[in-house]
Amino acid sequence: MTTAEFLQLPDLASRELAGAVVYANDEFFAGRENLISPGLPTFDPAEFGHKGKVYDGWETRRRREPGHDFAIVRLGVPGIVRGIVVDTAWFTGNFPPFASIDGVALDGYPTEQELLDAPWGPILDRVPLQGDAANAFPVEDGRRWTHVRLNIFPDGGVARFRVHGEARPDPAFLTGTIDLAALENGADVVACSNRFYSSPRNIIAPGRSRHMGEGWENARRRDDGNDYVVVRLVGEGRVEHVEIDTSYFVGNAPGFARLSGISTEAELSDESAWIELIPRTGLLPDCRHRFRVDSDVPVKFVRLDVYPDGGIARLRVNGHLK
């Protein structure tokens, strides 16, 4: 998988998916939690604290003994890692020259000591890093991980740590009525007509959106077509009710929406193969719409069409796995 391809996958370590940096052997200059903060790191050349320059990242002290520094991240959603980004933005004379990544899959909620004693396995062998750069590395490994360990050699600063991959949550929690389209349950966006302002993946993110930038917004259409997004569900399932949320889209919500479903990826381009789950229905701005679905036909993909264009905050597709 190329860098461009894996960067399109979700960041399994993101705070937005409930990821956390649960341990670091040293964080003298800058806290470990910054590693998975959303957004780009910031830098103020005039900002200094009692311990030295203030960085928006994780920074350890200069080592005077053998060894190396490391931080452990609990993935927000367990999964298969397809690519790693070790971003050393703003770290120029104090970045680590090398890094490696390990992983482990553990049940439940291991303690700090249990993580330190865990049987870690290699995900990415030791690789060189550039300073003030988003160092990206594809990963060829099909194993499922719950935690990853960032090792830096021997010390230094890292601004952001991104773990892109495919979500593989515990199937024991995918029973009963669940959101079949939730990113945290293993669903993902596979196609989108336009993502000019923001990512369509936002509509299947956890929680409610807090502002317009946390939804999916396309460009204004100047033709006779309409925009759409296709979501691969957690698995094949029967849809019971759907939520189409236009919260915070006030002057730019779609006028109408339609939801359809299909059971196989091979027919995604065949318009006649899709079955209608929600007919073309008018939408209100800044409104959380909820719809019952009467179809008993199981589907693996859903397509949300918006007419002619406009922003969607969230899409929830609630139902049972087949």
mmCIF file with all atom_site columns, N, CA and C in Angstrom, residues 259-294:
data_model
loop_
_atom_site.group_PDB
_atom_site.id
_atom_site.type_symbol
_atom_site.label_atom_id
_atom_site.label_alt_id
_atom_site.label_comp_id
_atom_site.label_asym_id
_atom_site.label_entity_id
_atom_site.label_seq_id
_atom_site.pdbx_PDB_ins_code
_atom_site.Cartn_x
_atom_site.Cartn_y
_atom_site.Cartn_z
_atom_site.occupancy
_atom_site.B_iso_or_equiv
_atom_site.pdbx_formal_charge
_atom_site.auth_seq_id
_atom_site.auth_comp_id
_atom_site.auth_asym_id
_atom_site.auth_atom_id
_atom_site.pdbx_PDB_model_num
ATOM 1   N N  . LEU A 1 259 ? -31.522 7.442  0.788   1.00 0.00 ? 259 LEU A N  1
ATOM 2   C CA . LEU A 1 259 ? -30.594 6.403  1.223   1.00 0.00 ? 259 LEU A CA 1
ATOM 3   C C  . LEU A 1 259 ? -30.963 5.090  0.550   1.00 0.00 ? 259 LEU A C  1
ATOM 4   N N  . SER A 1 260 ? -29.975 4.435  -0.040  1.00 0.00 ? 260 SER A N  1
ATOM 5   C CA . SER A 1 260 ? -30.174 3.143  -0.680  1.00 0.00 ? 260 SER A CA 1
ATOM 6   C C  . SER A 1 260 ? -29.115 2.168  -0.197  1.00 0.00 ? 260 SER A C  1
ATOM 7   N N  . GLY A 1 261 ? -29.322 0.875  -0.467  1.00 0.00 ? 261 GLY A N  1
ATOM 8   C CA . GLY A 1 261 ? -28.399 -0.147 0.004   1.00 0.00 ? 261 GLY A CA 1
ATOM 9   C C  . GLY A 1 261 ? -28.158 -1.220 -1.029  1.00 0.00 ? 261 GLY A C  1
ATOM 10  N N  . ILE A 1 262 ? -27.067 -1.953 -0.835  1.00 0.00 ? 262 ILE A N  1
ATOM 11  C CA . ILE A 1 262 ? -26.694 -3.033 -1.750  1.00 0.00 ? 262 ILE A CA 1
ATOM 12  C C  . ILE A 1 262 ? -25.891 -4.052 -0.963  1.00 0.00 ? 262 ILE A C  1
ATOM 13  N N  . SER A 1 263 ? -25.902 -5.296 -1.406  1.00 0.00 ? 263 SER A N  1
ATOM 14  C CA . SER A 1 263 ? -25.280 -6.354 -0.622  1.00 0.00 ? 263 SER A CA 1
ATOM 15  C C  . SER A 1 263 ? -23.881 -6.731 -1.091  1.00 0.00 ? 263 SER A C  1
ATOM 16  N N  . THR A 1 264 ? -23.476 -6.319 -2.276  1.00 0.00 ? 264 THR A N  1
ATOM 17  C CA . THR A 1 264 ? -22.176 -6.729 -2.788  1.00 0.00 ? 264 THR A CA 1
ATOM 18  C C  . THR A 1 264 ? -21.428 -5.577 -3.433  1.00 0.00 ? 264 THR A C  1
ATOM 19  N N  . GLU A 1 265 ? -20.122 -5.534 -3.213  1.00 0.00 ? 265 GLU A N  1
ATOM 20  C CA . GLU A 1 265 ? -19.293 -4.465 -3.761  1.00 0.00 ? 265 GLU A CA 1
ATOM 21  C C  . GLU A 1 265 ? -19.213 -4.536 -5.273  1.00 0.00 ? 265 GLU A C  1
ATOM 22  N N  . ALA A 1 266 ? -19.384 -5.749 -5.819  1.00 0.00 ? 266 ALA A N  1
ATOM 23  C CA . ALA A 1 266 ? -19.246 -5.932 -7.260  1.00 0.00 ? 266 ALA A CA 1
ATOM 24  C C  . ALA A 1 266 ? -20.268 -5.134 -8.056  1.00 0.00 ? 266 ALA A C  1
ATOM 25  N N  . GLU A 1 267 ? -21.351 -4.734 -7.422  1.00 0.00 ? 267 GLU A N  1
ATOM 26  C CA . GLU A 1 267 ? -22.422 -4.055 -8.149  1.00 0.00 ? 267 GLU A CA 1
ATOM 27  C C  . GLU A 1 267 ? -22.580 -2.589 -7.748  1.00 0.00 ? 267 GLU A C  1
ATOM 28  N N  . LEU A 1 268 ? -21.574 -2.011 -7.104  1.00 0.00 ? 268 LEU A N  1
ATOM 29  C CA . LEU A 1 268 ? -21.703 -0.634 -6.645  1.00 0.00 ? 268 LEU A CA 1
ATOM 30  C C  . LEU A 1 268 ? -21.994 0.333  -7.790  1.00 0.00 ? 268 LEU A C  1
ATOM 31  N N  . SER A 1 269 ? -21.457 0.045  -8.966  1.00 0.00 ? 269 SER A N  1
ATOM 32  C CA . SER A 1 269 ? -21.659 0.946  -10.103 1.00 0.00 ? 269 SER A CA 1
ATOM 33  C C  . SER A 1 269 ? -22.950 0.669  -10.872 1.00 0.00 ? 269 SER A C  1
ATOM 34  N N  . ASP A 1 270 ? -23.663 -0.387 -10.485 1.00 0.00 ? 270 ASP A N  1
ATOM 35  C CA . ASP A 1 270 ? -24.910 -0.751 -11.167 1.00 0.00 ? 270 ASP A CA 1
ATOM 36  C C  . ASP A 1 270 ? -26.083 -0.061 -10.457 1.00 0.00 ? 270 ASP A C  1
ATOM 37  N N  . GLU A 1 271 ? -26.551 1.021  -11.012 1.00 0.00 ? 271 GLU A N  1
ATOM 38  C CA . GLU A 1 271 ? -27.621 1.801  -10.387 1.00 0.00 ? 271 GLU A CA 1
ATOM 39  C C  . GLU A 1 271 ? -28.879 0.971  -10.145 1.00 0.00 ? 271 GLU A C  1
ATOM 40  N N  . SER A 1 272 ? -29.141 0.000  -11.014 1.00 0.00 ? 272 SER A N  1
ATOM 41  C CA . SER A 1 272 ? -30.367 -0.796 -10.893 1.00 0.00 ? 272 SER A CA 1
ATOM 42  C C  . SER A 1 272 ? -30.305 -1.811 -9.758  1.00 0.00 ? 272 SER A C  1
ATOM 43  N N  . ALA A 1 273 ? -29.107 -2.068 -9.222  1.00 0.00 ? 273 ALA A N  1
ATOM 44  C CA . ALA A 1 273 ? -28.963 -3.090 -8.176  1.00 0.00 ? 273 ALA A CA 1
ATOM 45  C C  . ALA A 1 273 ? -29.238 -2.551 -6.785  1.00 0.00 ? 273 ALA A C  1
ATOM 46  N N  . TRP A 1 274 ? -29.258 -1.254 -6.621  1.00 0.00 ? 274 TRP A N  1
ATOM 47  C CA . TRP A 1 274 ? -29.488 -0.662 -5.308  1.00 0.00 ? 274 TRP A CA 1
ATOM 48  C C  . TRP A 1 274 ? -30.964 -0.734 -4.925  1.00 0.00 ? 274 TRP A C  1
ATOM 49  N N  . ILE A 1 275 ? -31.221 -1.011 -3.649  1.00 0.00 ? 275 ILE A N  1
ATOM 50  C CA . ILE A 1 275 ? -32.604 -1.000 -3.163  1.00 0.00 ? 275 ILE A CA 1
ATOM 51  C C  . ILE A 1 275 ? -32.812 0.262  -2.317  1.00 0.00 ? 275 ILE A C  1
ATOM 52  N N  . GLU A 1 276 ? -33.993 0.789  -2.361  1.00 0.00 ? 276 GLU A N  1
ATOM 53  C CA . GLU A 1 276 ? -34.288 2.031  -1.655  1.00 0.00 ? 276 GLU A CA 1
ATOM 54  C C  . GLU A 1 276 ? -34.613 1.751  -0.192  1.00 0.00 ? 276 GLU A C  1
ATOM 55  N N  . LEU A 1 277 ? -33.887 2.398  0.708   1.00 0.00 ? 277 LEU A N  1
ATOM 56  C CA . LEU A 1 277 ? -34.143 2.286  2.144   1.00 0.00 ? 277 LEU A CA 1
ATOM 57  C C  . LEU A 1 277 ? -34.942 3.479  2.646   1.00 0.00 ? 277 LEU A C  1
ATOM 58  N N  . ILE A 1 278 ? -34.593 4.658  2.175   1.00 0.00 ? 278 ILE A N  1
ATOM 59  C CA . ILE A 1 278 ? -35.348 5.878  2.475   1.00 0.00 ? 278 ILE A CA 1
ATOM 60  C C  . ILE A 1 278 ? -35.543 6.616  1.160   1.00 0.00 ? 278 ILE A C  1
ATOM 61  N N  . PRO A 1 279 ? -36.774 6.842  0.744   1.00 0.00 ? 279 PRO A N  1
ATOM 62  C CA . PRO A 1 279 ? -36.995 7.557  -0.519  1.00 0.00 ? 279 PRO A CA 1
ATOM 63  C C  . PRO A 1 279 ? -36.523 9.003  -0.426  1.00 0.00 ? 279 PRO A C  1
ATOM 64  N N  . ARG A 1 280 ? -36.417 9.637  -1.568  1.00 0.00 ? 280 ARG A N  1
ATOM 65  C CA . ARG A 1 280 ? -36.002 11.040 -1.591  1.00 0.00 ? 280 ARG A CA 1
ATOM 66  C C  . ARG A 1 280 ? -36.931 11.856 -0.689  1.00 0.00 ? 280 ARG A C  1
ATOM 67  N N  . THR A 1 281 ? -36.325 12.479 0.326   1.00 0.00 ? 281 THR A N  1
ATOM 68  C CA . THR A 1 281 ? -37.084 13.142 1.385   1.00 0.00 ? 281 THR A CA 1
ATOM 69  C C  . THR A 1 281 ? -36.494 14.523 1.645   1.00 0.00 ? 281 THR A C  1
ATOM 70  N N  . GLY A 1 282 ? -37.357 15.491 1.901   1.00 0.00 ? 282 GLY A N  1
ATOM 71  C CA . GLY A 1 282 ? -36.891 16.836 2.209   1.00 0.00 ? 282 GLY A CA 1
ATOM 72  C C  . GLY A 1 282 ? -36.170 16.913 3.540   1.00 0.00 ? 282 GLY A C  1
ATOM 73  N N  . LEU A 1 283 ? -35.117 17.722 3.594   1.00 0.00 ? 283 LEU A N  1
ATOM 74  C CA . LEU A 1 283 ? -34.355 17.922 4.823   1.00 0.00 ? 283 LEU A CA 1
ATOM 75  C C  . LEU A 1 283 ? -34.466 19.373 5.290   1.00 0.00 ? 283 LEU A C  1
ATOM 76  N N  . LEU A 1 284 ? -34.359 19.558 6.601   1.00 0.00 ? 284 LEU A N  1
ATOM 77  C CA . LEU A 1 284 ? -34.318 20.897 7.173   1.00 0.00 ? 284 LEU A CA 1
ATOM 78  C C  . LEU A 1 284 ? -32.877 21.260 7.531   1.00 0.00 ? 284 LEU A C  1
ATOM 79  N N  . PRO A 1 285 ? -32.555 22.519 7.528   1.00 0.00 ? 285 PRO A N  1
ATOM 80  C CA . PRO A 1 285 ? -31.223 22.925 7.998   1.00 0.00 ? 285 PRO A CA 1
ATOM 81  C C  . PRO A 1 285 ? -31.096 22.695 9.499   1.00 0.00 ? 285 PRO A C  1
ATOM 82  N N  . ASP A 1 286 ? -29.862 22.447 9.952   1.00 0.00 ? 286 ASP A N  1
ATOM 83  C CA . ASP A 1 286 ? -29.551 22.387 11.376  1.00 0.00 ? 286 ASP A CA 1
ATOM 84  C C  . ASP A 1 286 ? -30.543 21.505 12.137  1.00 0.00 ? 286 ASP A C  1
ATOM 85  N N  . CYS A 1 287 ? -30.737 20.297 11.635  1.00 0.00 ? 287 CYS A N  1
ATOM 86  C CA . CYS A 1 287 ? -31.786 19.426 12.189  1.00 0.00 ? 287 CYS A CA 1
ATOM 87  C C  . CYS A 1 287 ? -31.317 17.968 12.195  1.00 0.00 ? 287 CYS A C  1
ATOM 88  N N  . ARG A 1 288 ? -31.672 17.272 13.259  1.00 0.00 ? 288 ARG A N  1
ATOM 89  C CA . ARG A 1 288 ? -31.368 15.846 13.392  1.00 0.00 ? 288 ARG A CA 1
ATOM 90  C C  . ARG A 1 288 ? -32.598 15.053 12.936  1.00 0.00 ? 288 ARG A C  1
ATOM 91  N N  . HIS A 1 289 ? -32.550 14.513 11.717  1.00 0.00 ? 289 HIS A N  1
ATOM 92  C CA . HIS A 1 289 ? -33.684 13.782 11.145  1.00 0.00 ? 289 HIS A CA 1
ATOM 93  C C  . HIS A 1 289 ? -33.560 12.289 11.455  1.00 0.00 ? 289 HIS A C  1
ATOM 94  N N  . ARG A 1 290 ? -34.676 11.659 11.829  1.00 0.00 ? 290 ARG A N  1
ATOM 95  C CA . ARG A 1 290 ? -34.682 10.222 12.103  1.00 0.00 ? 290 ARG A CA 1
ATOM 96  C C  . ARG A 1 290 ? -35.779 9.561  11.283  1.00 0.00 ? 290 ARG A C  1
ATOM 97  N N  . PHE A 1 291 ? -35.428 8.388  10.698  1.00 0.00 ? 291 PHE A N  1
ATOM 98  C CA . PHE A 1 291 ? -36.351 7.696  9.795   1.00 0.00 ? 291 PHE A CA 1
ATOM 99  C C  . PHE A 1 291 ? -36.372 6.201  10.116  1.00 0.00 ? 291 PHE A C  1
ATOM 100 N N  . ARG A 1 292 ? -37.562 5.614  10.118  1.00 0.00 ? 292 ARG A N  1
ATOM 101 C CA . ARG A 1 292 ? -37.711 4.167  10.202  1.00 0.00 ? 292 ARG A CA 1
ATOM 102 C C  . ARG A 1 292 ? -37.491 3.561  8.825   1.00 0.00 ? 292 ARG A C  1
ATOM 103 N N  . VAL A 1 293 ? -36.940 2.340  8.798   1.00 0.00 ? 293 VAL A N  1
ATOM 104 C CA . VAL A 1 293 ? -36.722 1.619  7.543   1.00 0.00 ? 293 VAL A CA 1
ATOM 105 C C  . VAL A 1 293 ? -37.506 0.318  7.599   1.00 0.00 ? 293 VAL A C  1
ATOM 106 N N  . ASP A 1 294 ? -38.323 0.064  6.581   1.00 0.00 ? 294 ASP A N  1
ATOM 107 C CA . ASP A 1 294 ? -39.193 -1.112 6.584   1.00 0.00 ? 294 ASP A CA 1
ATOM 108 C C  . ASP A 1 294 ? -38.596 -2.318 5.857   1.00 0.00 ? 294 ASP A C  1
#
